[in-house]
Tab-separated table of C-alpha atoms in Angstrom:
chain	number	residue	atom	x	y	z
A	29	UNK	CA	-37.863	-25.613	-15.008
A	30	UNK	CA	-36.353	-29.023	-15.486
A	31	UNK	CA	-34.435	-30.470	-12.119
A	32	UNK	CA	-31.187	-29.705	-11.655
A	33	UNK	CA	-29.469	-33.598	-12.794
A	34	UNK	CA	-31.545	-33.204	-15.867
A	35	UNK	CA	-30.703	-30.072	-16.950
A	36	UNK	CA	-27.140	-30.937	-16.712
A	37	UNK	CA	-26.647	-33.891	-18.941
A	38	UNK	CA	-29.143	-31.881	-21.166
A	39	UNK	CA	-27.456	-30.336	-24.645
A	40	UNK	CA	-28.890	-26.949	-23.242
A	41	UNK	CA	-26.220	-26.915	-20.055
A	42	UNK	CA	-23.713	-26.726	-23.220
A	43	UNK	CA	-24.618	-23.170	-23.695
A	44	UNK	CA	-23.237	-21.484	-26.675
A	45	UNK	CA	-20.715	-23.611	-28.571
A	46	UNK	CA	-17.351	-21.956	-29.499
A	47	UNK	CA	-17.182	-21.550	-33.164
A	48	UNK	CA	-13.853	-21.677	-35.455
A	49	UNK	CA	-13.712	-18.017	-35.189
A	50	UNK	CA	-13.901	-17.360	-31.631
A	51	UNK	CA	-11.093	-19.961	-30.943
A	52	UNK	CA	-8.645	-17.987	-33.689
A	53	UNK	CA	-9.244	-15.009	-31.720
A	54	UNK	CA	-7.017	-12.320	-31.395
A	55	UNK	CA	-7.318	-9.052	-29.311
A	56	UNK	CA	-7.356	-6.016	-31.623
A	57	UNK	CA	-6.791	-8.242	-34.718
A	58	UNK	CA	-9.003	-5.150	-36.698
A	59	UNK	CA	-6.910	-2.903	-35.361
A	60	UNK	CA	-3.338	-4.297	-35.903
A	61	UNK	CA	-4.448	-4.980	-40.079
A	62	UNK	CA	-5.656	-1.662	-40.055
A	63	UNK	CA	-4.783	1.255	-37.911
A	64	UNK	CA	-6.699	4.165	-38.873
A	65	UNK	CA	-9.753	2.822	-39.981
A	66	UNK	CA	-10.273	0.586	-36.803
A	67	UNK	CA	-8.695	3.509	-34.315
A	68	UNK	CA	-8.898	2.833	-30.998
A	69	UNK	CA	-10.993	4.599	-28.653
A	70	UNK	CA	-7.965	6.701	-26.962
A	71	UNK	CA	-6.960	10.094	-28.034
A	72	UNK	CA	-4.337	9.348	-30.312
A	73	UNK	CA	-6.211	6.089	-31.867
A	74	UNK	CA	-3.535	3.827	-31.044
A	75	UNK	CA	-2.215	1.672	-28.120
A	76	UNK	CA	-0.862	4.329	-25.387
A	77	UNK	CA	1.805	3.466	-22.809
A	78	UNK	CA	1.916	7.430	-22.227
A	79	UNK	CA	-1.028	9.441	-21.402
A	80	UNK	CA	-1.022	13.405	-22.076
A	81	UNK	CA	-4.192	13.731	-20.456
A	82	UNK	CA	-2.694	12.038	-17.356
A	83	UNK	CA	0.289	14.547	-17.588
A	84	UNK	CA	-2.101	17.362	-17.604
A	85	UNK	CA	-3.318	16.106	-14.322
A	86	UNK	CA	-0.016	16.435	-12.663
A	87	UNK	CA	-0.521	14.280	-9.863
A	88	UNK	CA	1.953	13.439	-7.647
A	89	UNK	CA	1.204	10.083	-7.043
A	90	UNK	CA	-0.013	8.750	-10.963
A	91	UNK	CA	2.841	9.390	-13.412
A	92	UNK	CA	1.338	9.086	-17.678
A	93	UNK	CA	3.304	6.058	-18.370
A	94	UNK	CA	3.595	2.885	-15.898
A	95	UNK	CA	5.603	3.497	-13.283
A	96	UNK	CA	7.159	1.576	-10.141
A	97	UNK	CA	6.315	3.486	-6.814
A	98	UNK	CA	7.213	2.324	-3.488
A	99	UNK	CA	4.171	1.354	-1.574
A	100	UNK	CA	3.332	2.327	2.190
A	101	UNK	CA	4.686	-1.471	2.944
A	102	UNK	CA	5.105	-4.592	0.833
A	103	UNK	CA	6.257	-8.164	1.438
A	104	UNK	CA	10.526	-7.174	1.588
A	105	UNK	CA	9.813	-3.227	1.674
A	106	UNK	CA	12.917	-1.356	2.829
A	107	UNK	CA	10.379	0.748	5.646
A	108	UNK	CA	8.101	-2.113	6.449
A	109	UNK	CA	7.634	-3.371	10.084
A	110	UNK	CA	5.845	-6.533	9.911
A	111	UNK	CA	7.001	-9.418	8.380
A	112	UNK	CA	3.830	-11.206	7.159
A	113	UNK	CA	1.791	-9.538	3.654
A	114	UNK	CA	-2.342	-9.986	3.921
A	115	UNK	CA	-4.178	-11.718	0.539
A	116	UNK	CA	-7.938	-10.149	1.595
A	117	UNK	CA	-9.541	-12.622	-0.945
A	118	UNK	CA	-12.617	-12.419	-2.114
A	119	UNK	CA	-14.823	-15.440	-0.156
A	120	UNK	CA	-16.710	-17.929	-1.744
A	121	UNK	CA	-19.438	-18.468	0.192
A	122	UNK	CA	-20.539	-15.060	0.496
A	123	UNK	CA	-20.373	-11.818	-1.993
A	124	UNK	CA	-18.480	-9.505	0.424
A	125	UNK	CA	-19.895	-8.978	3.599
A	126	UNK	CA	-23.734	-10.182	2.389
A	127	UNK	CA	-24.554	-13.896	3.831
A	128	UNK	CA	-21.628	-13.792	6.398
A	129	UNK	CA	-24.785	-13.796	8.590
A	130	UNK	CA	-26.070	-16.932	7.822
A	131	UNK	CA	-25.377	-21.022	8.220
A	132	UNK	CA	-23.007	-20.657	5.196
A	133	UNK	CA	-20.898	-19.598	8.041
A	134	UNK	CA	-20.292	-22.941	9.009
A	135	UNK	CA	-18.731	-23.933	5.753
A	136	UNK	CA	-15.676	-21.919	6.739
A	137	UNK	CA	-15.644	-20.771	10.480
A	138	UNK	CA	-12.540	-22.385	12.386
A	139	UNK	CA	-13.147	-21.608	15.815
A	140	UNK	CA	-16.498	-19.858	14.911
A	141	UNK	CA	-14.356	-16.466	13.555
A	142	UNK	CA	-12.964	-15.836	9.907
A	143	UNK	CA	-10.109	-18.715	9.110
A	144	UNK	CA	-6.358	-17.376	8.415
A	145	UNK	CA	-4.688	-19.531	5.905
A	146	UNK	CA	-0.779	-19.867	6.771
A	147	UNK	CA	2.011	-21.320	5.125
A	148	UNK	CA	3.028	-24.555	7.338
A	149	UNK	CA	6.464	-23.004	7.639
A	150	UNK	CA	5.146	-19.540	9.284
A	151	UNK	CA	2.783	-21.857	11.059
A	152	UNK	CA	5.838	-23.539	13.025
A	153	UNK	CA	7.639	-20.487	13.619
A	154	UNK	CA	4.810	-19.207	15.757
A	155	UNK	CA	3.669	-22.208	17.747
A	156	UNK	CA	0.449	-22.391	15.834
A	157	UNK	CA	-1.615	-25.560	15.024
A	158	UNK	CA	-4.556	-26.199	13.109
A	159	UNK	CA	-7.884	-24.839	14.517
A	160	UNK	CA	-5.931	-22.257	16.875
A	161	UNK	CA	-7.584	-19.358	17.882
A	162	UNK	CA	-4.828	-16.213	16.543
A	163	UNK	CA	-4.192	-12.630	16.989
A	164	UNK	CA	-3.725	-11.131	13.824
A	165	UNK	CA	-2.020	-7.520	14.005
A	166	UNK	CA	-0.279	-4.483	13.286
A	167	UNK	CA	-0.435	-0.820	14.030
A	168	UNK	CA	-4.360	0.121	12.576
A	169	UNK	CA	-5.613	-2.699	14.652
A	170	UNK	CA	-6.092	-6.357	15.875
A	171	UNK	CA	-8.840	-8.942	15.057
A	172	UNK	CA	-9.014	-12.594	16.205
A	173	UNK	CA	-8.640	-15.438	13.257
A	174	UNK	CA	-9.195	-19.748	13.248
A	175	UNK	CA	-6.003	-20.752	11.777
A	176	UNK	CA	-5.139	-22.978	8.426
A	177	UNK	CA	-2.476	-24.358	7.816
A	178	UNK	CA	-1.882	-25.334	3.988
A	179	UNK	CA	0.855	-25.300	2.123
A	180	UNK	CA	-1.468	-23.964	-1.108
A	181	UNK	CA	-0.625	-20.314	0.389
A	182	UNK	CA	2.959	-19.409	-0.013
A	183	UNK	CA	5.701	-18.500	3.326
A	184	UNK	CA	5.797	-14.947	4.204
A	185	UNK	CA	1.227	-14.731	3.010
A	186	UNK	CA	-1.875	-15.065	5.239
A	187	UNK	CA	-4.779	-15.115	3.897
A	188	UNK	CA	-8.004	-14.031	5.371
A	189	UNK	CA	-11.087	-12.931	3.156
A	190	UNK	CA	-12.115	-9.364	3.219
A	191	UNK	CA	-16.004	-8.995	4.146
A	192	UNK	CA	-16.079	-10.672	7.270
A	193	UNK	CA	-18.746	-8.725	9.959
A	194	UNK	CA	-17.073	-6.209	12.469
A	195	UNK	CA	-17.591	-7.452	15.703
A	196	UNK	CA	-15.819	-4.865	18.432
A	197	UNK	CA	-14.762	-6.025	21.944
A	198	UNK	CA	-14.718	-2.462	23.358
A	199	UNK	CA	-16.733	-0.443	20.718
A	200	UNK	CA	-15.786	3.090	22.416
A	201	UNK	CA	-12.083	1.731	22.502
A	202	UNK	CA	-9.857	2.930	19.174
A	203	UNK	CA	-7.704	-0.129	17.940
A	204	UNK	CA	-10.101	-2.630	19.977
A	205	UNK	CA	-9.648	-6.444	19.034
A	206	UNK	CA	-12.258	-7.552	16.728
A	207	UNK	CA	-13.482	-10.774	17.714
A	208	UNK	CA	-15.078	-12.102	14.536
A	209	UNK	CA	-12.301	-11.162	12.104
A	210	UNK	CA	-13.274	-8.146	10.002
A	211	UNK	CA	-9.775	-8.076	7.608
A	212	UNK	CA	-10.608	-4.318	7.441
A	213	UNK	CA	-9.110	-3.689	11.016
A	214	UNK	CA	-5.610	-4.205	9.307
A	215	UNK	CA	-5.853	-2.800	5.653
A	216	UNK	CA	-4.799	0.547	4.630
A	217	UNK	CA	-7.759	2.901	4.116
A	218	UNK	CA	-5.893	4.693	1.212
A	219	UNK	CA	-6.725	4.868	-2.184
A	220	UNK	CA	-4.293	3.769	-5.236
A	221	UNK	CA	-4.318	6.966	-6.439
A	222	UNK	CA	-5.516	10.577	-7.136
A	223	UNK	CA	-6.989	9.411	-9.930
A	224	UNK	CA	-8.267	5.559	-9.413
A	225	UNK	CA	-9.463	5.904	-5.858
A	226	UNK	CA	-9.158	2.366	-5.875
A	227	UNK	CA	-8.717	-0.114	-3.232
A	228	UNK	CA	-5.622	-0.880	-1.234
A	229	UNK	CA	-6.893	-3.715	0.647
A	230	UNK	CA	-3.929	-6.037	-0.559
A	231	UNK	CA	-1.443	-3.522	0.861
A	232	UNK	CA	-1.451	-4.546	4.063
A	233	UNK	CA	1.219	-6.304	6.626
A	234	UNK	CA	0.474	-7.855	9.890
A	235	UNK	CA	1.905	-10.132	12.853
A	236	UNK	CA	0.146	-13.416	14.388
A	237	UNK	CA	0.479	-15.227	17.394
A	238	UNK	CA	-1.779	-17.349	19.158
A	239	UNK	CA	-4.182	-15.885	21.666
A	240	UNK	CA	-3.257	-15.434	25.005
A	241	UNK	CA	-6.298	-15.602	27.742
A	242	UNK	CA	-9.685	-16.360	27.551
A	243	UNK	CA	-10.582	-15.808	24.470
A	244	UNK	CA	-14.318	-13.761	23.835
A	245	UNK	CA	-16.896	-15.233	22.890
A	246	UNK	CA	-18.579	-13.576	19.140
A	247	UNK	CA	-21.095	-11.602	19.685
A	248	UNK	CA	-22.166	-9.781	16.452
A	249	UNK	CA	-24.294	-12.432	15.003
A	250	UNK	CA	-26.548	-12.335	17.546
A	251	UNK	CA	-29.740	-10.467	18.155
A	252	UNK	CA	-29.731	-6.875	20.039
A	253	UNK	CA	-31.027	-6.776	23.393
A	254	UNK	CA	-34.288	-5.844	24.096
A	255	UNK	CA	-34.999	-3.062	26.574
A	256	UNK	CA	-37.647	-3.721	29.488
């Protein structure tokens, strides 16, 4: 394998060029010149905004055509409580929870927990400066956060990145802070639907203020104790 600086200025780092074609493309092109020889793969062939099989399924909660439905709680929501909405981004210097372990860590830690990105505007509101240790919350639980403040996220959005290690105060205690910053304390454990079962970590909102008290040391990235 060459070295990296090589390989870079080399003709292979160009990859594959991008010929005529590709740059004229357009998305079901085949289809749209003809429609029944280049069906779609859908029931009917053709580009559905209403699903029959969907109806069949009659669930309550995933109508056959697109459809607005009120979330649990939402950034404005006429039922919600908190006034701050949760981006659980996916980090960059880990995939998920994997290598949240390791001296990548120090990339990103503020405070040695998971950073909180905040608008500078929310930032003021609560007394918070940069590098403050915060209590993120609302009613599923609490975790501890470094703040951020940038204006690159918008007023009313915090952003903390999902996959960050669970790291308990009192582990026997329900709703017990989280000292690290596992995002997961505070999202919904719902799924979209009947029929996605997909993720609802974005619906989420939460309160922050700055830590009162001595605030607990991390503990989870350390080794067990050994007996005797």
């Amino acid at each position: 394998m060459p070295i990296f600086d090589v390989f870079w200025e080399s003709e292979e780092a160009l990859g594959f060029p991008v010929q005529e074609p590709q740059k004229q493309f357009v998305r079901y092109s085949d289809f749209r010149e003809d429609p029944l020889l280049n069906a779609l793969g859908t029931p009917s062939g053709k580009i559905e905004i209403y699903s029959i099989n969907i109806e069949k399924m009659q669930y309550d909660d995933c109508p056959p055509h697109p459809t607005w439905m009120e979330p649990i709680e939402r950034l404005g929501g006429p039922t919600t409580k908190y006034p701050l909405h949760i981006a659980s981004n996916h980090p960059i210097y880990r995939l998920h929870s994997q290598l949240c372990g390791t001296k990548l860590r120090e990339k990103y830690a503020i405070g040695d927990r998971e950073p909180c990105w905040i608008n500078p505007k929310d930032a003021k509101a609560r007394g918070l400066k940069e590098g403050d240790i915060a209590r993120a919350f609302n009613d599923r639980g609490q975790i501890l956060v470094g703040i951020k403040i940038t204006d690159v996220i918008r007023p009313g959005v915090i952003r903390i990145n999902e996959g960050g290690w669970y790291d308990p105060l009192n582990p026997r205690e329900a709703k017990t802070l989280c000292r690290y910053g596992d995002v997961n304390n505070l999202t919904t454990g719902i799924a979209t639907s009947k029929l996605a079962q997909a993720n609802c970590g974005q619906t989420a909102m939460v309160e922050i203020e700055k830590f009162k008290g001595t605030i607990p040391s991390v503990n989870i990235f350390n080794e067990p104790h050994k007996a005797g």
